[in-house]
Structure formats: structure tokens, C-alpha cells
PDB file of C-alpha atoms in Angstrom:
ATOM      1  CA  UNK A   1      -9.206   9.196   3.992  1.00 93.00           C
ATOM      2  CA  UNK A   2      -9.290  10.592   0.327  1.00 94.00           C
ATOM      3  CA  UNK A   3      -6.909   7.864  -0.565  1.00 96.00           C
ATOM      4  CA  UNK A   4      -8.482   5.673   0.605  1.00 97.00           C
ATOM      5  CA  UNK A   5     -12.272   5.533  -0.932  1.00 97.00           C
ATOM      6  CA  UNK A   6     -10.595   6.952  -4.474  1.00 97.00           C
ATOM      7  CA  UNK A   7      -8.611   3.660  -4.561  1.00 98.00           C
ATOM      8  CA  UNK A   8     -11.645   1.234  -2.920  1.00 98.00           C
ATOM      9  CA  UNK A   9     -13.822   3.199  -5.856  1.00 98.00           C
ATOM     10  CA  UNK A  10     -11.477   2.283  -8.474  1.00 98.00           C
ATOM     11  CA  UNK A  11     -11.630  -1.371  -7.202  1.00 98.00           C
ATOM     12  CA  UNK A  12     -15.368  -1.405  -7.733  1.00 98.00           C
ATOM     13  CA  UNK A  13     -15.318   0.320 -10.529  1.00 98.00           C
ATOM     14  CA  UNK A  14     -12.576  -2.376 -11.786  1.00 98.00           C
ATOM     15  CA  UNK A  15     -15.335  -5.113 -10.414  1.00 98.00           C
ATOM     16  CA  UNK A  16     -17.658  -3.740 -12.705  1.00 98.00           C
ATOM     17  CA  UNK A  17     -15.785  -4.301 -15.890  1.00 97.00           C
ATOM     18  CA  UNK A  18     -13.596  -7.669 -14.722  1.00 97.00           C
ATOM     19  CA  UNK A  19     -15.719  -9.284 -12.213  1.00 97.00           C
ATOM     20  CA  UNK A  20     -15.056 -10.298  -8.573  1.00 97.00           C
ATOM     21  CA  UNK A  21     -11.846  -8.916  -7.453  1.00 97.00           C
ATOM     22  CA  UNK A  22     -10.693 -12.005  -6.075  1.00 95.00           C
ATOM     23  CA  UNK A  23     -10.399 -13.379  -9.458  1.00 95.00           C
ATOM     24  CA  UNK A  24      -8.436 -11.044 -11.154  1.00 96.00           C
ATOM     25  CA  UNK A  25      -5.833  -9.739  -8.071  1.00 95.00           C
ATOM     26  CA  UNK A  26      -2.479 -11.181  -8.644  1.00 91.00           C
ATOM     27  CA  UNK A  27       0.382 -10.900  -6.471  1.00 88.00           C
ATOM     28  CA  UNK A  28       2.915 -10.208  -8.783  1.00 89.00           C
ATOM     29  CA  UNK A  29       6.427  -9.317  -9.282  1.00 83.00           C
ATOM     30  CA  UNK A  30       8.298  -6.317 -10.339  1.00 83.00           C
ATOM     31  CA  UNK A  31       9.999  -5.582 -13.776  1.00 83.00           C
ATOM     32  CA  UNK A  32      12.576  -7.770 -14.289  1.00 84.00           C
ATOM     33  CA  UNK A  33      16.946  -6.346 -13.785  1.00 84.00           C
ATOM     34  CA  UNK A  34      19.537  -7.474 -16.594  1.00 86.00           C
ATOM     35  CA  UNK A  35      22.863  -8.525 -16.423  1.00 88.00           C
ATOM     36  CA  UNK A  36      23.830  -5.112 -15.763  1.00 86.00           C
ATOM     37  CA  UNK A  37      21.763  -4.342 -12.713  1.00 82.00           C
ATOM     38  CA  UNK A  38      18.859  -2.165 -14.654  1.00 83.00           C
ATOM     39  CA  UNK A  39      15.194  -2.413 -15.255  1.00 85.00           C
ATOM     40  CA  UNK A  40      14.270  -4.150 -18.464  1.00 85.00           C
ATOM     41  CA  UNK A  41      11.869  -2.093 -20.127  1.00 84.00           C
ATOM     42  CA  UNK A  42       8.497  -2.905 -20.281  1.00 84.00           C
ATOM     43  CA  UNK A  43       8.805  -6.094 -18.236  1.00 86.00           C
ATOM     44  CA  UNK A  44       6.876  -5.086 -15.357  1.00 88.00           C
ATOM     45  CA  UNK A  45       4.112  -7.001 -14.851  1.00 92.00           C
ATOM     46  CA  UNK A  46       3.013  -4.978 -11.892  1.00 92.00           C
ATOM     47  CA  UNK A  47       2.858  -1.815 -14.059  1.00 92.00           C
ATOM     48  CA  UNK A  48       0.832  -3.934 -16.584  1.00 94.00           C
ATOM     49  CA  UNK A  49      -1.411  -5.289 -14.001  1.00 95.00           C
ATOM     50  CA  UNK A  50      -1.956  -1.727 -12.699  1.00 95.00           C
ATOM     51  CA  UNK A  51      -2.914  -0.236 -15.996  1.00 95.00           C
ATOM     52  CA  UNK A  52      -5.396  -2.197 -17.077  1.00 97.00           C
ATOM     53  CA  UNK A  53      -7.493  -2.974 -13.870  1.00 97.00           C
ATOM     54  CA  UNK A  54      -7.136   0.562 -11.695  1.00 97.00           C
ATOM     55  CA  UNK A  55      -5.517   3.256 -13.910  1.00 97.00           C
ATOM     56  CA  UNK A  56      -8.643   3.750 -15.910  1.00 98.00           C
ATOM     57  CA  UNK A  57     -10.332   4.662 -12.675  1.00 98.00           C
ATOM     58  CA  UNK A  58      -8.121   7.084 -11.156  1.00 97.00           C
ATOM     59  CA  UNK A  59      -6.332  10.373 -12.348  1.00 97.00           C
ATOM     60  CA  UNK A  60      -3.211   9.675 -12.294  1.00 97.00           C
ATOM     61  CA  UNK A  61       0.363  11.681 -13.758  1.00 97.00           C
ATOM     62  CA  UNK A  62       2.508   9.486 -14.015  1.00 96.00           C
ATOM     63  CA  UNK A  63       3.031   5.384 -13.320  1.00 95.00           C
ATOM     64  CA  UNK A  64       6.469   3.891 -14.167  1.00 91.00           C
ATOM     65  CA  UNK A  65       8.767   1.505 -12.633  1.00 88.00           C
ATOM     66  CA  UNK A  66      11.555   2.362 -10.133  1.00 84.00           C
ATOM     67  CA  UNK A  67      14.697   2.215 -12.211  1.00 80.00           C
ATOM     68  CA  UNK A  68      17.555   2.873  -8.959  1.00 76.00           C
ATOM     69  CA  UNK A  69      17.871   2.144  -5.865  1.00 74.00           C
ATOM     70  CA  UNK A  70      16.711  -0.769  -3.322  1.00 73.00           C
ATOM     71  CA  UNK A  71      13.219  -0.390  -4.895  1.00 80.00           C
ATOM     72  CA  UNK A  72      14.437  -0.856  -8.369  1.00 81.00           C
ATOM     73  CA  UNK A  73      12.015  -2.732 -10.050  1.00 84.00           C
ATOM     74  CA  UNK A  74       8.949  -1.985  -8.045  1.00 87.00           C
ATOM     75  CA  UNK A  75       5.691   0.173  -9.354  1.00 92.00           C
ATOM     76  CA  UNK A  76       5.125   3.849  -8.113  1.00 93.00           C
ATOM     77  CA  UNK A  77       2.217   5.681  -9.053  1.00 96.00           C
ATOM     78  CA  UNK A  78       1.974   9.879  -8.743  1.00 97.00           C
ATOM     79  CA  UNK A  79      -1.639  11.530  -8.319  1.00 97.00           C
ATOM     80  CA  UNK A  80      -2.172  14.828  -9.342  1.00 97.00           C
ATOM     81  CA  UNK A  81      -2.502  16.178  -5.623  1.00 95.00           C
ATOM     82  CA  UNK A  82       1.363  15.373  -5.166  1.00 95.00           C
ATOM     83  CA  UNK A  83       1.033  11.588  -3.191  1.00 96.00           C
ATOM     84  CA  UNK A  84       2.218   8.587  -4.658  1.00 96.00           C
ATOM     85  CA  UNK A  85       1.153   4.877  -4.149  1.00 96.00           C
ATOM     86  CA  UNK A  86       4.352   2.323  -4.155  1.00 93.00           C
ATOM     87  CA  UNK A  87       4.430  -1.444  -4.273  1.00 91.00           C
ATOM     88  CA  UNK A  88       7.310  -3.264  -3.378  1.00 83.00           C
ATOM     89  CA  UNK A  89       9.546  -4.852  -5.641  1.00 76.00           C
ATOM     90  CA  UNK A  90       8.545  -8.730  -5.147  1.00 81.00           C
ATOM     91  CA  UNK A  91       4.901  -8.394  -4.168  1.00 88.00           C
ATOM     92  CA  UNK A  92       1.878  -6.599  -5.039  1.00 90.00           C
ATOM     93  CA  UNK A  93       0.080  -7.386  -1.464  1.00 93.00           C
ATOM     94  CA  UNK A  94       1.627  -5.031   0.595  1.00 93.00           C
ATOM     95  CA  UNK A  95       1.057  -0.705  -0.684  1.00 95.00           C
ATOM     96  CA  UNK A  96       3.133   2.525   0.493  1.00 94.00           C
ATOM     97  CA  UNK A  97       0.795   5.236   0.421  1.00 97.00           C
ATOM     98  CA  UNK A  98       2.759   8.605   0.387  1.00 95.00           C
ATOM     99  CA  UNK A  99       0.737  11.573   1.411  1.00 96.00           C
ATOM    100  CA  UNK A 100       3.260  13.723  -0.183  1.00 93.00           C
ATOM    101  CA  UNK A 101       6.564  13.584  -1.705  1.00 90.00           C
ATOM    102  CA  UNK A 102       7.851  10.231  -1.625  1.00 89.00           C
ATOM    103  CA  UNK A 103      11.593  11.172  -2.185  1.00 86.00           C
ATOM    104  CA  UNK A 104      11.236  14.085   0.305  1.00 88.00           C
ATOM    105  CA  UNK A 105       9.643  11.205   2.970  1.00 87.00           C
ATOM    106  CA  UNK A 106      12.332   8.675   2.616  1.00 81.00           C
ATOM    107  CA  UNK A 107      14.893  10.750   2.798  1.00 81.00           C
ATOM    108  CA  UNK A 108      13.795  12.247   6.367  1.00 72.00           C
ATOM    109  CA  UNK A 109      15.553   9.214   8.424  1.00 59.00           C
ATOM    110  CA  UNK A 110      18.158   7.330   6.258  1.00 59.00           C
ATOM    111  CA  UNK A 111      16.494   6.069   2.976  1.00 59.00           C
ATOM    112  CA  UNK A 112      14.612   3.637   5.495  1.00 68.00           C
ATOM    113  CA  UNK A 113      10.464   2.532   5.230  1.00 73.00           C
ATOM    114  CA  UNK A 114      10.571   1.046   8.668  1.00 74.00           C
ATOM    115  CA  UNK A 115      11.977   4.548   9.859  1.00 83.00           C
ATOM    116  CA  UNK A 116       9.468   6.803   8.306  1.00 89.00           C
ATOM    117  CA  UNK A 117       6.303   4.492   8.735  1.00 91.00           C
ATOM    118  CA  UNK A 118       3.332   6.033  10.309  1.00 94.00           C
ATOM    119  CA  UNK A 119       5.411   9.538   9.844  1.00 94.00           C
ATOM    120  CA  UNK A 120       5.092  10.346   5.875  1.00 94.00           C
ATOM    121  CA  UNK A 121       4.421   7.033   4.338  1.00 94.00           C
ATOM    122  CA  UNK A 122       0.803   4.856   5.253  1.00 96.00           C
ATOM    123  CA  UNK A 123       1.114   0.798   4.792  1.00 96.00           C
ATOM    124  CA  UNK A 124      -2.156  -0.735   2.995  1.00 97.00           C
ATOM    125  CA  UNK A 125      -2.702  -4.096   1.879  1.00 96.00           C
ATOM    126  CA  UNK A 126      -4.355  -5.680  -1.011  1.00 96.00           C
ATOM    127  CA  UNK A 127      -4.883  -9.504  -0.692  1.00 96.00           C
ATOM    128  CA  UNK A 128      -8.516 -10.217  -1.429  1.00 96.00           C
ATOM    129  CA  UNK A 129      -7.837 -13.453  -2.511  1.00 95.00           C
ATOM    130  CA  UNK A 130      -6.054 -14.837   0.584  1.00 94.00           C
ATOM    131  CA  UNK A 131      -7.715 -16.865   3.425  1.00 95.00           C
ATOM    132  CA  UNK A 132      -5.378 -17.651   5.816  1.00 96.00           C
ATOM    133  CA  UNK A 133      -6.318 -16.874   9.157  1.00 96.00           C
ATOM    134  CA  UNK A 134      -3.529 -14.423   9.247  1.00 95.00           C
ATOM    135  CA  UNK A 135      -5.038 -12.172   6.469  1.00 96.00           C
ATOM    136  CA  UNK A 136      -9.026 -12.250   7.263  1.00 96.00           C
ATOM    137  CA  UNK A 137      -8.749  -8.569   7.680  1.00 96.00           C
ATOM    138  CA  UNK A 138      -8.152  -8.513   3.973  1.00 96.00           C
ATOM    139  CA  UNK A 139      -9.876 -11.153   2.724  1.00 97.00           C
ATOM    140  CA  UNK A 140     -12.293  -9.925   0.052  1.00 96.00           C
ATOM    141  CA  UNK A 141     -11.993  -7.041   1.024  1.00 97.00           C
ATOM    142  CA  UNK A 142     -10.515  -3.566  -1.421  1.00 97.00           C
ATOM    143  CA  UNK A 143      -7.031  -1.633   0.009  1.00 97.00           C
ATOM    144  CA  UNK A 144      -7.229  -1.798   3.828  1.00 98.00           C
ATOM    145  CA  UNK A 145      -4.893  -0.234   6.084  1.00 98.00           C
ATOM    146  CA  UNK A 146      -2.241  -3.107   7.375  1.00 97.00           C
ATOM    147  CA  UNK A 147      -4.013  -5.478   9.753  1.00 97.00           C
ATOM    148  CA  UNK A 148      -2.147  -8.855   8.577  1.00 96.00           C
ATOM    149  CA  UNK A 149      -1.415 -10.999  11.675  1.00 95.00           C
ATOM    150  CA  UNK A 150      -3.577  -8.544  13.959  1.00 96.00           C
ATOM    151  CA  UNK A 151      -5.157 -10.418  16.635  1.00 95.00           C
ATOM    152  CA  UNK A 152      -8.059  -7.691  17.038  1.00 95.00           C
ATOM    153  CA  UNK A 153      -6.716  -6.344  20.283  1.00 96.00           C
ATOM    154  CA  UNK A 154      -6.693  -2.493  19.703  1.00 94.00           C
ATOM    155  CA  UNK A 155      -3.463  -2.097  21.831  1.00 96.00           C
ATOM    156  CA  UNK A 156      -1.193  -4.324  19.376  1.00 96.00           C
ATOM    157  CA  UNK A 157      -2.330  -2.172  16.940  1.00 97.00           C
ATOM    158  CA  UNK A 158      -0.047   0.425  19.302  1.00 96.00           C
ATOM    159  CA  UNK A 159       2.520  -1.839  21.033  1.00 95.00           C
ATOM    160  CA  UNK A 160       3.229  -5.484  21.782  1.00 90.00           C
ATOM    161  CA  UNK A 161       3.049  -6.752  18.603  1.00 89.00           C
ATOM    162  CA  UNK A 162       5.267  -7.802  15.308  1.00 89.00           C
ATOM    163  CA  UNK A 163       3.803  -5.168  13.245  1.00 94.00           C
ATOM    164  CA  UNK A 164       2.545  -2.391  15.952  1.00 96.00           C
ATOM    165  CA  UNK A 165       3.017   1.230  15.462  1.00 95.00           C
ATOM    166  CA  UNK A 166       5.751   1.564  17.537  1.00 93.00           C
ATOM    167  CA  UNK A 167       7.262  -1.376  16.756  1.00 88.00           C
ATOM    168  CA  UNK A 168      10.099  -1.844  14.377  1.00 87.00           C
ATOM    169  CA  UNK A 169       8.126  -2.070  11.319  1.00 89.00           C
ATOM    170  CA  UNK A 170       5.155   0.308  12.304  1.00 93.00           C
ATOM    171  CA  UNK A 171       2.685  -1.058   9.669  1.00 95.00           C
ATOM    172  CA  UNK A 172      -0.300  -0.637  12.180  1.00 97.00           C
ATOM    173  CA  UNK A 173       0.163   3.000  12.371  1.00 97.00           C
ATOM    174  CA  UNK A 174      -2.323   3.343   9.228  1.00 97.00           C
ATOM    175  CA  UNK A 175      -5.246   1.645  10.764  1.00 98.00           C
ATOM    176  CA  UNK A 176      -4.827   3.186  14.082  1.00 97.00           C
ATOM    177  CA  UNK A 177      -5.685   6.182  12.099  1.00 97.00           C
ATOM    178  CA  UNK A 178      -8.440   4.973  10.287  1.00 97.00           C
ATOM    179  CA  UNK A 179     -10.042   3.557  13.814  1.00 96.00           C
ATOM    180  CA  UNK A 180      -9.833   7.335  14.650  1.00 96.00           C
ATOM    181  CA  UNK A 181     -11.965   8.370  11.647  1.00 96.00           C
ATOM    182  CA  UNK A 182      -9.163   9.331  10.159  1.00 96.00           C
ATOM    183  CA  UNK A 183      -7.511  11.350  12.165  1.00 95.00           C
ATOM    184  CA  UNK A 184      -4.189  11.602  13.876  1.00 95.00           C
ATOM    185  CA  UNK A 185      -5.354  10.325  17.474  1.00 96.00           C
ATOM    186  CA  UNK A 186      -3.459  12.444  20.330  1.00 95.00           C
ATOM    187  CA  UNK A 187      -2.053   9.425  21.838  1.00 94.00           C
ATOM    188  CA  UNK A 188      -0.387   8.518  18.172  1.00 96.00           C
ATOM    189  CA  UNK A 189       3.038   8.130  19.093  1.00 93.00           C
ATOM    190  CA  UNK A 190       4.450   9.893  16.197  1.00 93.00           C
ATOM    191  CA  UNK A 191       4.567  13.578  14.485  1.00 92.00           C
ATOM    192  CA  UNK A 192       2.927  13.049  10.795  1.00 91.00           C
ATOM    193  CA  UNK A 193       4.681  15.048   8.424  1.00 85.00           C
ATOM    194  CA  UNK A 194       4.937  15.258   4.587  1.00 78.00           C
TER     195      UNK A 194
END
């Protein structure tokens, strides 16, 4: 819950200075890899995005690009009370929201997101700009827990569906939660821990 309205503040406050958010969200891609296999420095144009229209609103320490492993390339940002916000490499839509350590979390169950969803890492999306059917959970809207391709049937958000908490990919899991003001609802089919 904290997470959540610091980053939806910086977003307004972000509005105030740059306009509608619509018009200056980009879905972009991570730093670019050389020859060699490593991050070129100072290529990310996540990062760059990043810094100018939220990391003036939030206290932050540290934001850098992932340099190894099969995140290289993407953006992951550390707050002061030890969580960390991660895009993926490719796309800027789709945020891991780590309530604590993020190497501590993905090392739990094999190195794996899908495996650790809904248990130490939160999926949000950020797509304001997007009107597909598909996305009108998101549309114009700040960082919303993962509702693309939710049909508004509260028991996909748990089963039956692509995306559904216990599903293979368990992005749901975060706005089953919020639905529950926040709270880890008893019937949540998974032990939060971080």
C-alpha cells in the first residue's frame, strides 16, 4: 500500500511539471549489450526516462541498470526502506515491485519471477497511454496492480485465467491484494515472504 500511493504521488507530481501522463509515458527499452555481452554505459533509456520524470519525486538510493544476468539491461530502483522497483529488460509497461530484497526474493525458487510472484515480488503496470480493450484497467490511469487481459470476474483474478494468481505467471496476485485493502486475504493461496 505504501508503494503504491508514493509511486501514484510521484506520477502526479510528474503531471504537474510535464503535463498529462499519457503524453510523456514511453514504453521503452533497456540499455543497450555490446559485442561482448555487457551493458553499454549510459545507454539506458529506461534509466534516463526514470530520472527525469519520477526520481525527483521519490527518495530513492540508488537507480542503475542490471549489468548480469537474464535481466541484464533492465532498470532497478532501491528505496531507502530496503524494496526495489524493477522493469524488465524490453519494456517499461510491466513493474516488479520487491517488498524487500530483490536478490534474497529471486533466489527463494530457482532465479525464476513466475516462481516467486505473489510470494516476495508484486507485478504493476504502467500503460496510461494504451487503449486496447485488453489494457482499460490501465488506461490513464498511474501504477496499477496487473489487471491486463482481466475480464472483471474476481475469481480469474484467483484461478482460470492466463494471468491468475495461481496460474503459471501469477501476475493477479497483486490486485487480489489490493481488492483486500491491502491485505493478504486468508484465502490467498500463497505464504508472502520477504
Amino acid at each position: 500500500m505504501k508503494f503504491y500511493s508514493v509511486i501514484n504521488q510521484a506520477i502526479l507530481m510528474a503531471e504537474k511539471d510535464y503535463g498529462d501522463k499519457k503524453y510523456w509515458y514511453e514504453d521503452l527499452a533497456g540499455a543497450e549489450i555490446d559485442k561482448d555481452g555487457n551493458v553499454v554505459s549510459g545507454s539506458s533509456q529506461q534509466e534516463k526516462w526514470f530520472r527525469k520524470y519520477l526520481a525527483p519525486y521519490l527518495k530513492t538510493t540508488k537507480i542503475e541498470t542490471i549489468a548480469s544476468g537474464s535481466k541484464k539491461g533492465a532498470l532497478i530502483v532501491y528505496f531507502p526502506d530496503g524494496s526495489a522497483l524493477r522493469t524488465m529488460p524490453g519494456i517499461m509497461r510491466d513493474w516488479h515491485y520487491f517488498p524487500g530484497n530483490p536478490d534474497k526474493c529471486l533466489n527463494q525458487e530457482g532465479n525464476s519471477i513466475h516462481n516467486v510472484n505473489g510470494k516476495c515480488v508484486f507485478i504493476f503496470s504502467f500503460y496510461p497511454n494504451n487503449t486496447a480493450e485488453g489494457w482499460k484497467y490501465h488506461y490513464n490511469k498511474g501504477m496499477e496492480p496487473y489487471k491486463v487481459g482481466w475480464d472483471g470476474n474476481i475469481k480469474k483474478l484467483y484461478t482460470g485465467a492466463q494471468y491468475s494468481c495461481s496460474g503459471s505467471e501469477k501476475n493477479y496476485c497483486t490486485a487480489i491484494i489490493q481488492m483486500n485493502g491491502w491485505k493478504i486475504p486468508d484465502d490467498y493461496p500463497y505464504k508472502v515472504s520477504y
